[in-house]
Coordinates of C-alpha atoms in Angstrom, one line a residue:
X1 CA -39.9 20.3 -23.2
X2 CA -39.7 16.9 -24.7
X3 CA -36.2 15.3 -25.8
X4 CA -35.3 12.9 -28.4
X5 CA -34.2 9.5 -27.0
X6 CA -30.7 10.4 -28.5
X7 CA -30.5 13.3 -26.2
X8 CA -31.8 11.8 -23.4
X9 CA -28.9 9.3 -23.5
X10 CA -26.4 11.8 -23.9
X11 CA -27.5 14.1 -21.0
X12 CA -27.2 11.0 -19.0
X13 CA -23.9 10.1 -20.1
X14 CA -22.8 13.9 -19.3
X15 CA -24.3 13.6 -15.8
X16 CA -22.6 10.2 -15.0
X17 CA -19.3 11.6 -16.3
X18 CA -19.6 14.7 -14.2
X19 CA -20.5 12.8 -11.1
X20 CA -17.9 10.3 -11.4
X21 CA -15.5 10.1 -8.4
X22 CA -11.8 10.8 -10.0
X23 CA -9.0 8.1 -9.1
X24 CA -5.5 9.0 -8.0
X25 CA -2.6 6.3 -8.1
X26 CA 0.4 6.0 -6.6
X27 CA 3.1 3.6 -8.3
X28 CA 5.5 1.2 -6.3
X29 CA 9.3 1.1 -5.7
X30 CA 11.5 1.3 -8.9
X31 CA 8.3 2.0 -11.0
X32 CA 6.9 4.9 -12.3
X33 CA 3.3 6.4 -13.5
X34 CA 3.4 4.2 -16.3
X35 CA 2.6 1.1 -14.6
X36 CA -0.8 2.4 -14.4
X37 CA -1.4 3.0 -18.3
X38 CA -3.1 0.1 -18.8
X39 CA -5.4 1.0 -15.9
X40 CA -6.0 4.7 -17.4
X41 CA -7.1 3.3 -20.7
X42 CA -9.6 0.8 -19.1
X43 CA -10.8 3.9 -16.6
X44 CA -11.2 6.2 -19.3
X45 CA -13.1 3.9 -21.2
X46 CA -15.7 4.1 -18.7
X47 CA -15.5 7.7 -18.3
X48 CA -13.6 7.7 -15.0
X49 CA -11.0 10.4 -14.4
X50 CA -7.8 9.2 -13.5
X51 CA -4.7 11.1 -12.3
X52 CA -1.4 8.9 -11.5
X53 CA 0.9 10.7 -9.3
X54 CA 4.2 11.6 -11.2
X55 CA 6.6 11.8 -8.3
X56 CA 9.4 9.7 -6.7
X57 CA 9.6 7.4 -10.1
X58 CA 12.2 4.7 -10.8
X59 CA 15.4 5.1 -8.4
X60 CA 14.1 8.3 -7.0
X61 CA 11.3 5.9 -5.0
X62 CA 14.2 4.1 -3.2
X63 CA 16.7 7.2 -2.2
X64 CA 14.0 9.5 -0.2
X65 CA 12.6 7.8 3.1
X66 CA 9.0 7.3 3.1
X67 CA 8.5 10.4 5.5
X68 CA 9.6 12.6 3.0
X69 CA 7.9 10.8 0.2
X70 CA 4.6 11.3 2.0
X71 CA 4.7 14.9 2.5
X72 CA 5.2 15.5 -1.2
X73 CA 2.2 13.1 -1.9
X74 CA 0.2 15.1 0.4
X75 CA 1.0 18.4 -1.5
X76 CA 0.4 16.7 -4.7
X77 CA -2.9 15.3 -4.1
X78 CA -4.0 18.7 -2.7
X79 CA -2.9 20.7 -6.4
X80 CA -4.3 17.9 -8.3
X81 CA -7.6 18.5 -6.5
X82 CA -7.4 22.3 -6.6
X83 CA -6.5 22.1 -10.2
X84 CA -9.2 20.1 -11.3
X85 CA -11.9 21.4 -8.8
X86 CA -13.1 18.2 -6.8
X87 CA -13.0 17.1 -3.5
X88 CA -13.6 13.2 -3.2
X89 CA -11.6 10.9 -4.7
X90 CA -10.5 7.3 -4.6
X91 CA -6.9 6.1 -4.1
X92 CA -5.6 3.5 -6.1
X93 CA -2.1 2.4 -5.0
X94 CA 0.4 -0.3 -5.5
X95 CA 3.3 -1.9 -3.6
X96 CA 5.4 0.8 -1.6
X97 CA 2.8 3.4 -3.1
X98 CA 0.1 1.2 -0.9
X99 CA 1.9 1.9 2.1
X100 CA 2.4 5.6 1.5
X101 CA -1.1 5.7 0.5
X102 CA -2.2 4.3 3.9
X103 CA 0.1 6.5 5.7
X104 CA -1.3 9.4 3.7
X105 CA -5.0 8.5 4.9
X106 CA -3.9 8.1 8.4
X107 CA -2.1 11.3 9.0
X108 CA -4.1 13.4 7.0
X109 CA -7.9 14.9 7.4
X110 CA -8.6 13.7 3.8
X111 CA -11.4 13.5 1.4
X112 CA -10.6 10.1 0.0
X113 CA -13.6 8.0 -0.7
X114 CA -12.1 4.2 -1.0
X115 CA -8.6 3.2 -0.5
X116 CA -7.7 0.4 -2.6
X117 CA -3.8 -1.2 -1.5
X118 CA -2.6 -3.4 -4.5
X119 CA 0.2 -5.9 -2.9
X120 CA 1.3 -3.4 -0.6
X121 CA 3.6 -4.3 2.2
X122 CA 1.1 -3.4 5.0
X123 CA 2.9 -4.8 8.0
X124 CA 6.4 -5.0 6.5
X125 CA 9.0 -6.7 4.4
X126 CA 11.6 -9.3 5.3
X127 CA 12.7 -11.2 2.2
X128 CA 15.0 -11.7 -0.6
X129 CA 16.0 -14.6 0.7
X130 CA 14.7 -16.8 -1.9
X131 CA 17.2 -15.3 -4.3
X132 CA 20.1 -14.3 -2.1
X133 CA 20.2 -17.6 -0.1
X134 CA 20.7 -19.6 -3.1
X135 CA 24.1 -17.8 -3.4
X136 CA 26.7 -19.1 -0.8
X137 CA 28.2 -15.7 0.2
X138 CA 24.8 -14.3 0.9
X139 CA 23.4 -17.3 2.9
X140 CA 21.1 -16.3 5.6
X141 CA 21.7 -12.9 4.4
X142 CA 18.4 -11.3 5.5
X143 CA 18.2 -13.4 8.9
X144 CA 21.4 -12.2 10.3
X145 CA 23.0 -9.2 8.5
X146 CA 20.5 -7.3 6.7
X147 CA 19.2 -5.5 10.0
X148 CA 22.8 -4.4 10.5
X149 CA 22.6 -2.1 7.5
X150 CA 18.6 -1.3 7.6
X151 CA 18.4 -0.6 11.3
X152 CA 21.0 2.3 11.2
X153 CA 20.4 6.1 10.7
X154 CA 22.0 6.3 7.7
X155 CA 19.9 3.9 6.2
X156 CA 16.7 5.1 7.6
X157 CA 17.2 8.6 6.5
X158 CA 18.3 7.8 2.7
X159 CA 16.3 4.4 1.7
X160 CA 13.1 3.9 1.7
X161 CA 13.2 0.0 1.8
X162 CA 14.5 0.3 5.2
X163 CA 11.6 2.2 6.5
X164 CA 9.6 -1.1 5.9
X165 CA 12.0 -3.6 6.6
X166 CA 10.1 -5.5 9.7
X167 CA 12.8 -8.2 10.9
X168 CA 11.1 -10.5 13.3
X169 CA 14.4 -11.9 14.7
X170 CA 15.4 -8.2 15.9
X171 CA 12.4 -6.5 17.2
X172 CA 14.5 -4.5 19.8
X173 CA 16.5 -3.0 16.8
X174 CA 13.3 -2.6 14.6
X175 CA 11.4 -0.5 17.5
X176 CA 14.7 1.4 18.2
X177 CA 15.5 2.5 14.8
X178 CA 12.6 2.3 12.3
X179 CA 11.4 5.7 12.1
X180 CA 8.3 4.6 9.9
X181 CA 6.5 1.4 10.1
X182 CA 6.5 1.5 14.3
X183 CA 4.5 5.0 13.8
X184 CA 1.8 3.8 11.4
X185 CA 1.3 0.7 13.3
X186 CA 0.8 1.9 16.5
X187 CA -2.2 3.0 18.5
X188 CA -3.4 6.6 17.5
X189 CA -6.3 7.9 17.9
X190 CA -5.7 10.7 15.4
X191 CA -4.5 8.5 12.8
X192 CA -7.6 6.3 13.7
X193 CA -10.1 9.2 13.4
X194 CA -8.4 10.0 10.0
X195 CA -8.4 6.2 8.7
X196 CA -12.3 5.9 9.7
X197 CA -13.0 8.8 7.2
X198 CA -13.1 6.4 4.5
X199 CA -15.9 4.7 3.1
X200 CA -14.2 1.6 2.3
X201 CA -10.6 0.2 2.9
X202 CA -9.4 -2.5 0.4
X203 CA -6.3 -4.7 0.8
X204 CA -5.7 -6.9 -1.8
X205 CA -2.7 -9.7 -2.0
X206 CA -1.7 -12.8 -3.8
X207 CA -0.1 -16.1 -3.1
X208 CA 1.8 -15.3 -6.8
X209 CA 3.1 -12.4 -5.8
X210 CA 6.9 -13.1 -6.6
X211 CA 8.2 -9.5 -4.8
X212 CA 6.4 -9.0 -1.6
X213 CA 7.8 -11.3 1.5
X214 CA 6.0 -12.8 3.1
X215 CA 3.3 -12.0 0.6
X216 CA 0.8 -12.3 3.3
X217 CA 2.0 -8.5 4.6
X218 CA -0.1 -7.3 1.7
X219 CA -3.5 -8.4 3.7
X220 CA -2.0 -7.8 7.2
X221 CA -0.4 -11.0 7.9
X222 CA 3.1 -11.5 9.0
X223 CA 6.0 -13.3 10.5
X224 CA 6.2 -13.9 14.2
X225 CA 9.4 -15.5 15.8
X226 CA 9.2 -17.9 18.7
X227 CA 12.5 -17.9 20.3
X228 CA 12.0 -21.1 22.3
X229 CA 11.6 -23.0 18.8
X230 CA 13.9 -20.8 17.2
X231 CA 11.8 -20.5 14.0
X232 CA 9.1 -18.2 12.7
X233 CA 5.5 -18.8 11.9
X234 CA 2.9 -16.6 9.7
X235 CA 0.4 -15.0 11.8
X236 CA -3.0 -14.1 10.2
X237 CA -4.4 -10.7 10.0
X238 CA -7.1 -11.1 12.7
X239 CA -4.6 -12.1 15.1
X240 CA -2.5 -9.5 14.7
X241 CA -2.1 -6.8 17.5
X242 CA -3.1 -3.9 15.0
X243 CA -6.3 -5.4 14.4
X244 CA -6.9 -7.3 17.8
X245 CA -6.3 -3.7 19.4
X246 CA -7.9 -1.7 16.5
X247 CA -4.7 0.5 16.5
X248 CA -6.0 2.9 13.6
X249 CA -9.3 1.6 13.0
X250 CA -9.2 -2.0 11.0
X251 CA -11.2 -3.6 13.5
X252 CA -13.9 -0.9 13.4
X253 CA -13.9 -0.6 9.7
X254 CA -14.5 -4.7 9.4
X255 CA -17.1 -4.5 11.9
X256 CA -19.0 -1.9 10.1
X257 CA -18.4 -3.8 6.9
X258 CA -16.3 -1.5 5.2
X259 CA -13.0 -3.4 5.3
X260 CA -12.3 -5.7 2.5
X261 CA -8.9 -8.3 3.1
X262 CA -8.7 -10.3 0.2
X263 CA -6.1 -13.1 -1.0
X264 CA -6.5 -14.1 -4.4
X265 CA -4.7 -16.9 -6.8
X266 CA -2.4 -16.5 -9.8
X267 CA -1.8 -12.5 -9.3
X268 CA 1.8 -11.6 -9.8
X269 CA 2.7 -8.5 -8.2
X270 CA 2.3 -6.5 -11.0
X271 CA -0.4 -8.5 -12.7
X272 CA -3.1 -6.2 -10.8
X273 CA -2.5 -3.4 -13.1
X274 CA -1.2 -5.0 -16.2
X275 CA -3.7 -8.3 -16.3
X276 CA -6.8 -6.7 -17.6
X277 CA -8.8 -9.8 -16.1
X278 CA -7.6 -9.2 -12.6
X279 CA -7.7 -5.7 -12.5
X280 CA -11.8 -5.6 -13.8
X281 CA -12.5 -8.5 -11.5
X282 CA -11.0 -7.8 -8.5
X283 CA -10.3 -4.0 -8.2
X284 CA -12.5 -2.2 -10.7
X285 CA -15.9 -3.0 -8.1
X286 CA -14.4 -0.7 -5.9
X287 CA -14.0 2.2 -8.5
X288 CA -17.7 2.3 -9.5

């Protein structure tokens, strides 16, 4: 049976829509699924199926520890998959949500195809100095005082930010009290096996990021302190222990050509979702 050109085009569009890999997103701290409204519109114009996770929104993103949020995210993703009858999907995650999504693919025998991390504090966060240190009362607060709160059982149990606070000046307290980051940065063969299930892992960051400190944490760079000189310097991702020792598969992914570590200019913290040019240029190619 011969079909008209119009029928053939419609059939092709239908097939393209049906085989399109759905996208699941997770927002950042003090944010909600609405951060992805523009992304939703762009993806739907391309007939992409999009499911933003509507959990731990706004202040709830701060007052629950990351381990608890991770457990809930795992349940929500499975519910979405079952309700919509699909298996493979892409994860598009921002800021704190990007860290949670990496933890998800490491700790779960998942069916995620591509993980796209947008400005996620992948090696932690050590900041607020640019704001707080302008106030005399808070001068040197980040360096000398913040760890006294973040590295306590109370903070680790109730405040998500404390779970990814990585203080280069107080490493002993970090390893002793932090209940999340050391686990998801240490060498773990099960986590590595799960992480390597991904077809591609993409970590994007920008020097224009006004929130993540250091901004290089989005691409696995971070501060290291040299006590001999009483100063700290930025160690790039390819020199980080987590990469050199291939703790959970970053080096393997890189050697396989499946790892994308990219820093770009002039993209603000939420610009990855709000700036259509930035999104279509740097993010959309990994969702095709």
